[in-house]
GROMACS .gro file of C-alpha atoms in nm:
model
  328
    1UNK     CA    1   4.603   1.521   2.310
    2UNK     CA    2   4.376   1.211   2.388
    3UNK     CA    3   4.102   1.080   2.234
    4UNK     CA    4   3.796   0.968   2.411
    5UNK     CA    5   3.619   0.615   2.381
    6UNK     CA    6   3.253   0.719   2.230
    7UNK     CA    7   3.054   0.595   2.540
    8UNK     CA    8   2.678   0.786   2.470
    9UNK     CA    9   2.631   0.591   2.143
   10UNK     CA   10   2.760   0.265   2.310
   11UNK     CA   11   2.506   0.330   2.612
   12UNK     CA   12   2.171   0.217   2.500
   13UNK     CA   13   1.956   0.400   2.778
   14UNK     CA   14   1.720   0.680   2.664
   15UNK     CA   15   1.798   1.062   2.712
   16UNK     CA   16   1.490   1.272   2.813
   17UNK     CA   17   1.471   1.603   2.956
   18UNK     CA   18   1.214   1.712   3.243
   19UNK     CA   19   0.955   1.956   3.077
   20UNK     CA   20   0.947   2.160   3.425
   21UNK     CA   21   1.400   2.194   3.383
   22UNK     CA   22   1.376   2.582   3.290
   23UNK     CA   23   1.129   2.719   3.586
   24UNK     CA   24   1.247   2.452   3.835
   25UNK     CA   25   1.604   2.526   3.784
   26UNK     CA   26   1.581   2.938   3.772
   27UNK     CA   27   1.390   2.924   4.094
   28UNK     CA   28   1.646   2.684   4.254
   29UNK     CA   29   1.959   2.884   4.122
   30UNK     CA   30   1.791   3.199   4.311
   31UNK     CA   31   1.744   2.976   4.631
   32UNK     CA   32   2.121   2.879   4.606
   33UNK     CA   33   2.204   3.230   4.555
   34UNK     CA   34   2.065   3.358   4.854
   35UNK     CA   35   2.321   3.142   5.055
   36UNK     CA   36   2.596   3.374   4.877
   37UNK     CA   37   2.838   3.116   4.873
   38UNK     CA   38   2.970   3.157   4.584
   39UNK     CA   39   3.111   3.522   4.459
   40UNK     CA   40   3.311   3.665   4.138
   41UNK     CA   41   3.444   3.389   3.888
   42UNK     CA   42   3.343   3.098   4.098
   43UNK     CA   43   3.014   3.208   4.051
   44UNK     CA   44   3.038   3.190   3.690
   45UNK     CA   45   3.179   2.873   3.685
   46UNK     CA   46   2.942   2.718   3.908
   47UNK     CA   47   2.638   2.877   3.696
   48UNK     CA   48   2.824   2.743   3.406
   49UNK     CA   49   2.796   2.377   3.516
   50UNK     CA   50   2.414   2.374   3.431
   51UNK     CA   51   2.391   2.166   3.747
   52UNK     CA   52   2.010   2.231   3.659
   53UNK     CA   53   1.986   2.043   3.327
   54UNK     CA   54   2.212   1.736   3.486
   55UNK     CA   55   1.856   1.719   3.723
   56UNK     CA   56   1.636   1.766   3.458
   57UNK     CA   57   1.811   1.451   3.232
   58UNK     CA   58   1.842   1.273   3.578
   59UNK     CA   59   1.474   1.309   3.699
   60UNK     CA   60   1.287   1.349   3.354
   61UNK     CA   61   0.916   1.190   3.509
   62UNK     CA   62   0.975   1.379   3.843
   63UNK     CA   63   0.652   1.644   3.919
   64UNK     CA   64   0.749   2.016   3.931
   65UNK     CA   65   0.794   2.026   4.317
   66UNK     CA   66   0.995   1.740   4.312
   67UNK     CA   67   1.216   1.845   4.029
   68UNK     CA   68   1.228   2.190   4.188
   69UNK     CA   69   1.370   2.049   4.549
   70UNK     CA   70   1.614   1.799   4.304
   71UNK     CA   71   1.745   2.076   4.189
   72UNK     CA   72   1.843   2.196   4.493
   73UNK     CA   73   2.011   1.888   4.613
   74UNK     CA   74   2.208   1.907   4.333
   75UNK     CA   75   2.356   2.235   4.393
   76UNK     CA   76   2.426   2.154   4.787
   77UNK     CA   77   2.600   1.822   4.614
   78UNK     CA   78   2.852   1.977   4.387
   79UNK     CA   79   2.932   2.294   4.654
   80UNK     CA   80   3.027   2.059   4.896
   81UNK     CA   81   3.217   1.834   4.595
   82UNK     CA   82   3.399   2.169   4.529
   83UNK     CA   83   3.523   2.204   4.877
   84UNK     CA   84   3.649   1.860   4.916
   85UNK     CA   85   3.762   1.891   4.580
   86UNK     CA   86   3.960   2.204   4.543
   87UNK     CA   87   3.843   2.396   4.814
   88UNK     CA   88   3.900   2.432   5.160
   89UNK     CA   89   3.851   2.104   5.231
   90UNK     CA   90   4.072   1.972   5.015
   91UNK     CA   91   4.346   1.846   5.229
   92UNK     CA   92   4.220   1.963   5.579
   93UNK     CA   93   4.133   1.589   5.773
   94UNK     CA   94   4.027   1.757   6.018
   95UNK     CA   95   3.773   2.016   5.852
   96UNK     CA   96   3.632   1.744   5.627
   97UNK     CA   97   3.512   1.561   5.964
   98UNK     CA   98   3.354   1.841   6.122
   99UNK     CA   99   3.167   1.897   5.787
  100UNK     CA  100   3.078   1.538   5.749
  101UNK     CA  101   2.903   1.591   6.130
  102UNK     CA  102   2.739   1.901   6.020
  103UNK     CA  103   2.571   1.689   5.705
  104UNK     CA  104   2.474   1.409   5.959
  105UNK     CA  105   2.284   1.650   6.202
  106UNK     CA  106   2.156   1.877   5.885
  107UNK     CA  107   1.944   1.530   5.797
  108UNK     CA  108   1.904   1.389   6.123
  109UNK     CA  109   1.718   1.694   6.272
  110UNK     CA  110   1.610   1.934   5.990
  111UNK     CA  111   1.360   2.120   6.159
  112UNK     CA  112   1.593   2.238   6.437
  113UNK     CA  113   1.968   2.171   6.357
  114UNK     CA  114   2.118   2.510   6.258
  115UNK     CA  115   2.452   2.621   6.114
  116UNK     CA  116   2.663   2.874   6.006
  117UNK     CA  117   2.810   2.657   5.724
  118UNK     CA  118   2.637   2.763   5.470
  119UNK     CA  119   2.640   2.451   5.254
  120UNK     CA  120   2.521   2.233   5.551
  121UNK     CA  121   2.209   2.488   5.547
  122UNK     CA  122   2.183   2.427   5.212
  123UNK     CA  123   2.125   2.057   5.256
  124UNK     CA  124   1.946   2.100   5.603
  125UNK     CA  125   1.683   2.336   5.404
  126UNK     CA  126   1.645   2.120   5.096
  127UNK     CA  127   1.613   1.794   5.361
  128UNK     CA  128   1.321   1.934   5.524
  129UNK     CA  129   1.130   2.023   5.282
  130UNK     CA  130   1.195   1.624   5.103
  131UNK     CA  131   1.086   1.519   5.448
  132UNK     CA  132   0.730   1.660   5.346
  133UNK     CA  133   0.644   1.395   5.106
  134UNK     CA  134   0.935   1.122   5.104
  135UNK     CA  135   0.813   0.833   5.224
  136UNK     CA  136   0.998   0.684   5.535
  137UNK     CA  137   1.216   0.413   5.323
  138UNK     CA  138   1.338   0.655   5.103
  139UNK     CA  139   1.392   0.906   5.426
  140UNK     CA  140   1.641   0.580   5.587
  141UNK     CA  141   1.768   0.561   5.256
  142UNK     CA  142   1.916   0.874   5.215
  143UNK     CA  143   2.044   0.950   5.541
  144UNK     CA  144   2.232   0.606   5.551
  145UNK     CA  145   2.412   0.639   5.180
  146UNK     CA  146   2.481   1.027   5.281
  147UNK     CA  147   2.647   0.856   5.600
  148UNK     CA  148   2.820   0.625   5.349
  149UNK     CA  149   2.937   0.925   5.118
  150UNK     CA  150   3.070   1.201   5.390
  151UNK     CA  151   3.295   0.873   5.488
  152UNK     CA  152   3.425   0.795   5.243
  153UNK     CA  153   3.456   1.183   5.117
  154UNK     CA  154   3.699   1.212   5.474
  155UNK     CA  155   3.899   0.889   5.334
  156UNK     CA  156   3.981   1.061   5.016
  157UNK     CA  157   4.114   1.364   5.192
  158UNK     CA  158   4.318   1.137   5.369
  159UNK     CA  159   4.459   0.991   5.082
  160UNK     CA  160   4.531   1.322   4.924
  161UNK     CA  161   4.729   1.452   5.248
  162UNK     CA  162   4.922   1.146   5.237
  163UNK     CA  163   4.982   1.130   4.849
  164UNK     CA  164   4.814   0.758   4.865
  165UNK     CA  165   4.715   0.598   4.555
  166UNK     CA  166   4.494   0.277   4.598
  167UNK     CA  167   4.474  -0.007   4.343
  168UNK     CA  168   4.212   0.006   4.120
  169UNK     CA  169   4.022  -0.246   4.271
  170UNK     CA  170   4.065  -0.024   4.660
  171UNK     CA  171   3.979   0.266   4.479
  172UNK     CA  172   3.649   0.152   4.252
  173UNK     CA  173   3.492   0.032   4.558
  174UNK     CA  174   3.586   0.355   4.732
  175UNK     CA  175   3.429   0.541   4.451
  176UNK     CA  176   3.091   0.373   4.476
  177UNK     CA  177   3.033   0.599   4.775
  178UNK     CA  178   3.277   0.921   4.751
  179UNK     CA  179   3.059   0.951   4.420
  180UNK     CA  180   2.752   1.025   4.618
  181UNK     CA  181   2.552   0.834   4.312
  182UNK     CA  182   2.423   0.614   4.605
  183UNK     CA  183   2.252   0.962   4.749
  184UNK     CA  184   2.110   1.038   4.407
  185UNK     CA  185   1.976   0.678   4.361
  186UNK     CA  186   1.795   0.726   4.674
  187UNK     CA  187   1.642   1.042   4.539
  188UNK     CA  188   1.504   0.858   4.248
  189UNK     CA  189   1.236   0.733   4.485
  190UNK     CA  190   1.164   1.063   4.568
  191UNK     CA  191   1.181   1.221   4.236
  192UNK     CA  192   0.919   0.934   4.148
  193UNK     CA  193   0.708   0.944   4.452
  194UNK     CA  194   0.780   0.546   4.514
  195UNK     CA  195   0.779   0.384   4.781
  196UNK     CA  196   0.932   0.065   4.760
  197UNK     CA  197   0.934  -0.224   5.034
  198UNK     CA  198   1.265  -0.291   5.160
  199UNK     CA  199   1.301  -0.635   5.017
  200UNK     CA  200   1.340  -0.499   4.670
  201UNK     CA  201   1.657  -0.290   4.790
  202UNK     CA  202   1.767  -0.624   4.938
  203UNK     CA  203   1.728  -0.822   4.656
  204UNK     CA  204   2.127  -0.920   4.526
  205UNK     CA  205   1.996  -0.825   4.142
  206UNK     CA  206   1.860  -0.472   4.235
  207UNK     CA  207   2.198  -0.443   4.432
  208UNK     CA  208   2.376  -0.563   4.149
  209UNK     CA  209   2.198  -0.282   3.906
  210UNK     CA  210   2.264  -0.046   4.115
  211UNK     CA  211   2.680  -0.113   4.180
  212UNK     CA  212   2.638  -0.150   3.781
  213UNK     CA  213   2.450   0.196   3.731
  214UNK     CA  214   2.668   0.338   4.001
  215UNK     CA  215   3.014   0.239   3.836
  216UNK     CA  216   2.928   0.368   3.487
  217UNK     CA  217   2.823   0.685   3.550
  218UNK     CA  218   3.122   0.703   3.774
  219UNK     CA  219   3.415   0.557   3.576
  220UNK     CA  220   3.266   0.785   3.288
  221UNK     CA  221   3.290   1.097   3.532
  222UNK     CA  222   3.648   1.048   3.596
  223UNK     CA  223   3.741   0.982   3.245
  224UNK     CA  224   3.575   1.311   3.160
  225UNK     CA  225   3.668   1.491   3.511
  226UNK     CA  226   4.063   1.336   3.434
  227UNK     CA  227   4.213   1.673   3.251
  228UNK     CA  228   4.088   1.928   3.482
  229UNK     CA  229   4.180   1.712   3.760
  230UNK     CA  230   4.546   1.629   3.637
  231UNK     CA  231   4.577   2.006   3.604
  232UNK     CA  232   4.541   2.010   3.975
  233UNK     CA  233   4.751   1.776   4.082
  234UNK     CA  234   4.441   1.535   4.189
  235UNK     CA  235   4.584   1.175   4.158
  236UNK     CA  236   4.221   1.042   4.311
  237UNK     CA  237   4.091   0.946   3.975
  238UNK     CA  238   4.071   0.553   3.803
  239UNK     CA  239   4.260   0.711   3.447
  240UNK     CA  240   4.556   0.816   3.699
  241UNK     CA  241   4.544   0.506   3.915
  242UNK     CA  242   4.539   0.310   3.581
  243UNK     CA  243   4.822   0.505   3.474
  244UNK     CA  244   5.023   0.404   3.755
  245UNK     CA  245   4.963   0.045   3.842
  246UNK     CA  246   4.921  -0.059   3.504
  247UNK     CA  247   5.207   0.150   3.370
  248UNK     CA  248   5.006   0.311   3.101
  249UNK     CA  249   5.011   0.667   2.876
  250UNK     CA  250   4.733   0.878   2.898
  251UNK     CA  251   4.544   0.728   2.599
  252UNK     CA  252   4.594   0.388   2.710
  253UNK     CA  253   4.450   0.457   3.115
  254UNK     CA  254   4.178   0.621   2.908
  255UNK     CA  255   4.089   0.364   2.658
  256UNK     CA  256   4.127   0.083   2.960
  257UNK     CA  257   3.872   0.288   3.175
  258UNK     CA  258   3.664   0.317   2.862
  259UNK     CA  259   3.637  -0.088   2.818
  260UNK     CA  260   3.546  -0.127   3.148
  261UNK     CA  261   3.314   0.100   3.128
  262UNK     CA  262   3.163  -0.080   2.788
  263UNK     CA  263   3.169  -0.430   2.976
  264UNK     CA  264   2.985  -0.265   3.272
  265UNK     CA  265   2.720  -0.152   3.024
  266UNK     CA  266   2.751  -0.526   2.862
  267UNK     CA  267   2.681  -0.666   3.260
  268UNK     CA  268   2.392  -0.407   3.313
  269UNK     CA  269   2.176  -0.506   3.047
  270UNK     CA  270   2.237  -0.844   3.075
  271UNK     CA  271   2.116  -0.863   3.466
  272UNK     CA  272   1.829  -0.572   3.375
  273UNK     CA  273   1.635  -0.886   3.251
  274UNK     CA  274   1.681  -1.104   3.534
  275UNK     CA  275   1.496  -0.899   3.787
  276UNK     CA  276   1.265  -1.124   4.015
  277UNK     CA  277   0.884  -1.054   4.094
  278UNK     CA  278   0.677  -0.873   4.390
  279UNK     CA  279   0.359  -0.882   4.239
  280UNK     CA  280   0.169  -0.634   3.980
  281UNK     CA  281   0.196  -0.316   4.191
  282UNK     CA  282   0.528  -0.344   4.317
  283UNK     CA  283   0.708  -0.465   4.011
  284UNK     CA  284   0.565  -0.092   3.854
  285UNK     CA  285   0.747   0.055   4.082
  286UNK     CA  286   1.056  -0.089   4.061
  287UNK     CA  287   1.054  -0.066   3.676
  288UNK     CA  288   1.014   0.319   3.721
  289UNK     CA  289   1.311   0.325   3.972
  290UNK     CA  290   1.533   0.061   3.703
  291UNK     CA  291   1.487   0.310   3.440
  292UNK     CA  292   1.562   0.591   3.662
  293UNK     CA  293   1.918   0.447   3.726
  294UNK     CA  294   1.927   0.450   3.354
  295UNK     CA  295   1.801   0.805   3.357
  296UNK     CA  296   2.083   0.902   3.521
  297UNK     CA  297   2.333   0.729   3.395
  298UNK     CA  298   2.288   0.877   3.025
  299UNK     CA  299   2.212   1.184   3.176
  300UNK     CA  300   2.574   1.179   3.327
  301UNK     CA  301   2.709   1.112   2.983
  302UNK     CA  302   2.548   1.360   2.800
  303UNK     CA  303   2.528   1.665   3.067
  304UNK     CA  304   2.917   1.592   3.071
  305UNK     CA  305   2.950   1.751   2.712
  306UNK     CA  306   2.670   2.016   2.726
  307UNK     CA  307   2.787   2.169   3.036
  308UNK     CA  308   3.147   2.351   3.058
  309UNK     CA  309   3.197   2.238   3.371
  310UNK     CA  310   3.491   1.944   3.234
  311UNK     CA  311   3.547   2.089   2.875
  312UNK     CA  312   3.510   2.436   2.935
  313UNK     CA  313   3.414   2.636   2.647
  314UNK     CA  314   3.546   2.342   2.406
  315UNK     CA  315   3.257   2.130   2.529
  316UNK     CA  316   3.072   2.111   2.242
  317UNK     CA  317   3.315   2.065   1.939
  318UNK     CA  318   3.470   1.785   2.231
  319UNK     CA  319   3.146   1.621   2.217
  320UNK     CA  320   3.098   1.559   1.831
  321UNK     CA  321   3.524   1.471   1.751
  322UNK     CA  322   3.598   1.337   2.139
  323UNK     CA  323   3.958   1.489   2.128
  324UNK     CA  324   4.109   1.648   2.413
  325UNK     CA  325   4.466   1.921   2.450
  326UNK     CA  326   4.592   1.775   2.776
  327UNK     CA  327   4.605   2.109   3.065
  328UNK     CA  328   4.939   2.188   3.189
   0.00000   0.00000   0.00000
């Protein structure tokens, strides 16, 4: 067994839960259905996940509509996940880059682009409808940190043909975009109906808040992702990397993963305050889009223990004592 660092209480950002979650996300589970890409027990599991609730603790202030098309993003993002993951796409190079084209072309012509891979259509159909009321920022936004994500997605297949294990500091920048929390920051425009000059997302501190936002959330997910993964043989995770170049146990990768994680938190706050000015209106908006970062990083944290998609059907009594049986 290991015992996980407590990193919800530690985390002082604010959990809420979109009113609109239970409509929003039965609607969009039928959508994804009628793609039939899932059948039998990976069904289930997928259903399991409550990919629906992670939207509705990620987007809490997002309208119905938007929460509704959220929701479908999120389902297109953890099918494809999946098949990079421990699907077909696991360790086929040559696959992955074909389906990172398919994603490109899904976003870059919705309206006319079609497919027989069914999770590209997934993406293509939620992408046009976004298009609708996404203002043009957030449009370039998304498209260029999807871009950044399919990459980097095809240079972690790589790395699993070849058995490659980066250094910590190779692989957390690598993370930042196989992650794909870039393409769900981007979305917290959309969720929020912003739209935000492009100074602000030049500005070093919003940059800074957002590598911050993006490494918690992501250091957290591989700490909780590490068993299931380890049961697979999946060495593309910071606890095993940690394990390895550091020469740690189990306990110790995970309690070094969980400091960084607290001095990440430590940095975030700190910067949070140090935001500059664009005037009245603008600084609004960018408050709203700050505390949507926030939104998702807690929402990460807790979704991780109310879904089964990590803990299974220990999730729960995991949450309130943190200890974990190690998979075979």
């Amino acid at each position: 067994t290991f015992v996980l660092p407590n990193i919800i209480d530690y985390c002082p950002f604010k959990l809420k839960i979109n009113p609109h979650y239970k409509v929003a996300s039965a609607e969009s589970d039928a959508w994804f259905d009628s793609f039939e890409i899932h059948k039998g027990a990976k069904y289930t599991e997928f259903h399991r996940a409550k990919f629906g609730l992670l939207t509705a603790m990620s987007y809490p202030e997002a309208s119905y509509a938007h929460l509704r098309n959220c929701c479908d993003f999120m389902s297109w993002l953890f099918a494809f996940d999946d098949l990079t993951d421990d699907g077909g796409l696991r360790e086929n190079i040559e696959g992955s880059k074909k389906a990172a084209w398919i994603m490109m072309q899904a976003l870059k012509n919705p309206k006319t682009f079609k497919t027989e891979f069914k999770v590209g259509e997934t993406l293509r159909s939620f992408w046009e409808r976004a298009c609708e009321t996404a203002s043009e920022g957030t449009q370039r936004r998304f498209i260029e940190t999807t871009r950044l994500y399919v990459d980097a997605i095809c240079r972690q297949v790589v790395n699993r043909c070849r058995d490659e294990l980066p250094t910590i500091e190779n692989f957390v920048k690598l993370r930042r975009d196989t992650s794909a929390v870039k393409l769900v920051f981007a979305l917290v425009e959309y969720s929020l109906n912003l739209d935000l000059p492009d100074e602000v997302f030049e500005d070093p501190m919003i940059q800074s808040l957002e590598e911050g936002a993006n490494d918690i959330l992501t250091w957290a997910n591989d700490m909780y992702s590490f068993n299931v993964e380890q049961s697979k043989g999946d060495t593309q995770n910071l606890v095993v990397i940690a394990m390895k170049e550091l020469g740690l146990d189990v306990q110790g990768a995970v309690d070094y993963v969980g400091n960084m994680i607290r001095q990440r938190i430590d940095q975030y706050v700190m910067k949070k305050y140090r935001v500059p000015s664009w005037g009245e209106e603008v600084d609004a908006q960018v408050a709203k889009y700050v505390e949507g970062l926030e939104s998702w990083v807690i929402g990460v944290l807790h979704w991780s223990f109310d879904s089964e998609r990590y803990f299974g059907a220990e999730h729960e009594r995991i949450k309130r004592d943190r200890i974990v049986t190690l998979l075979p």
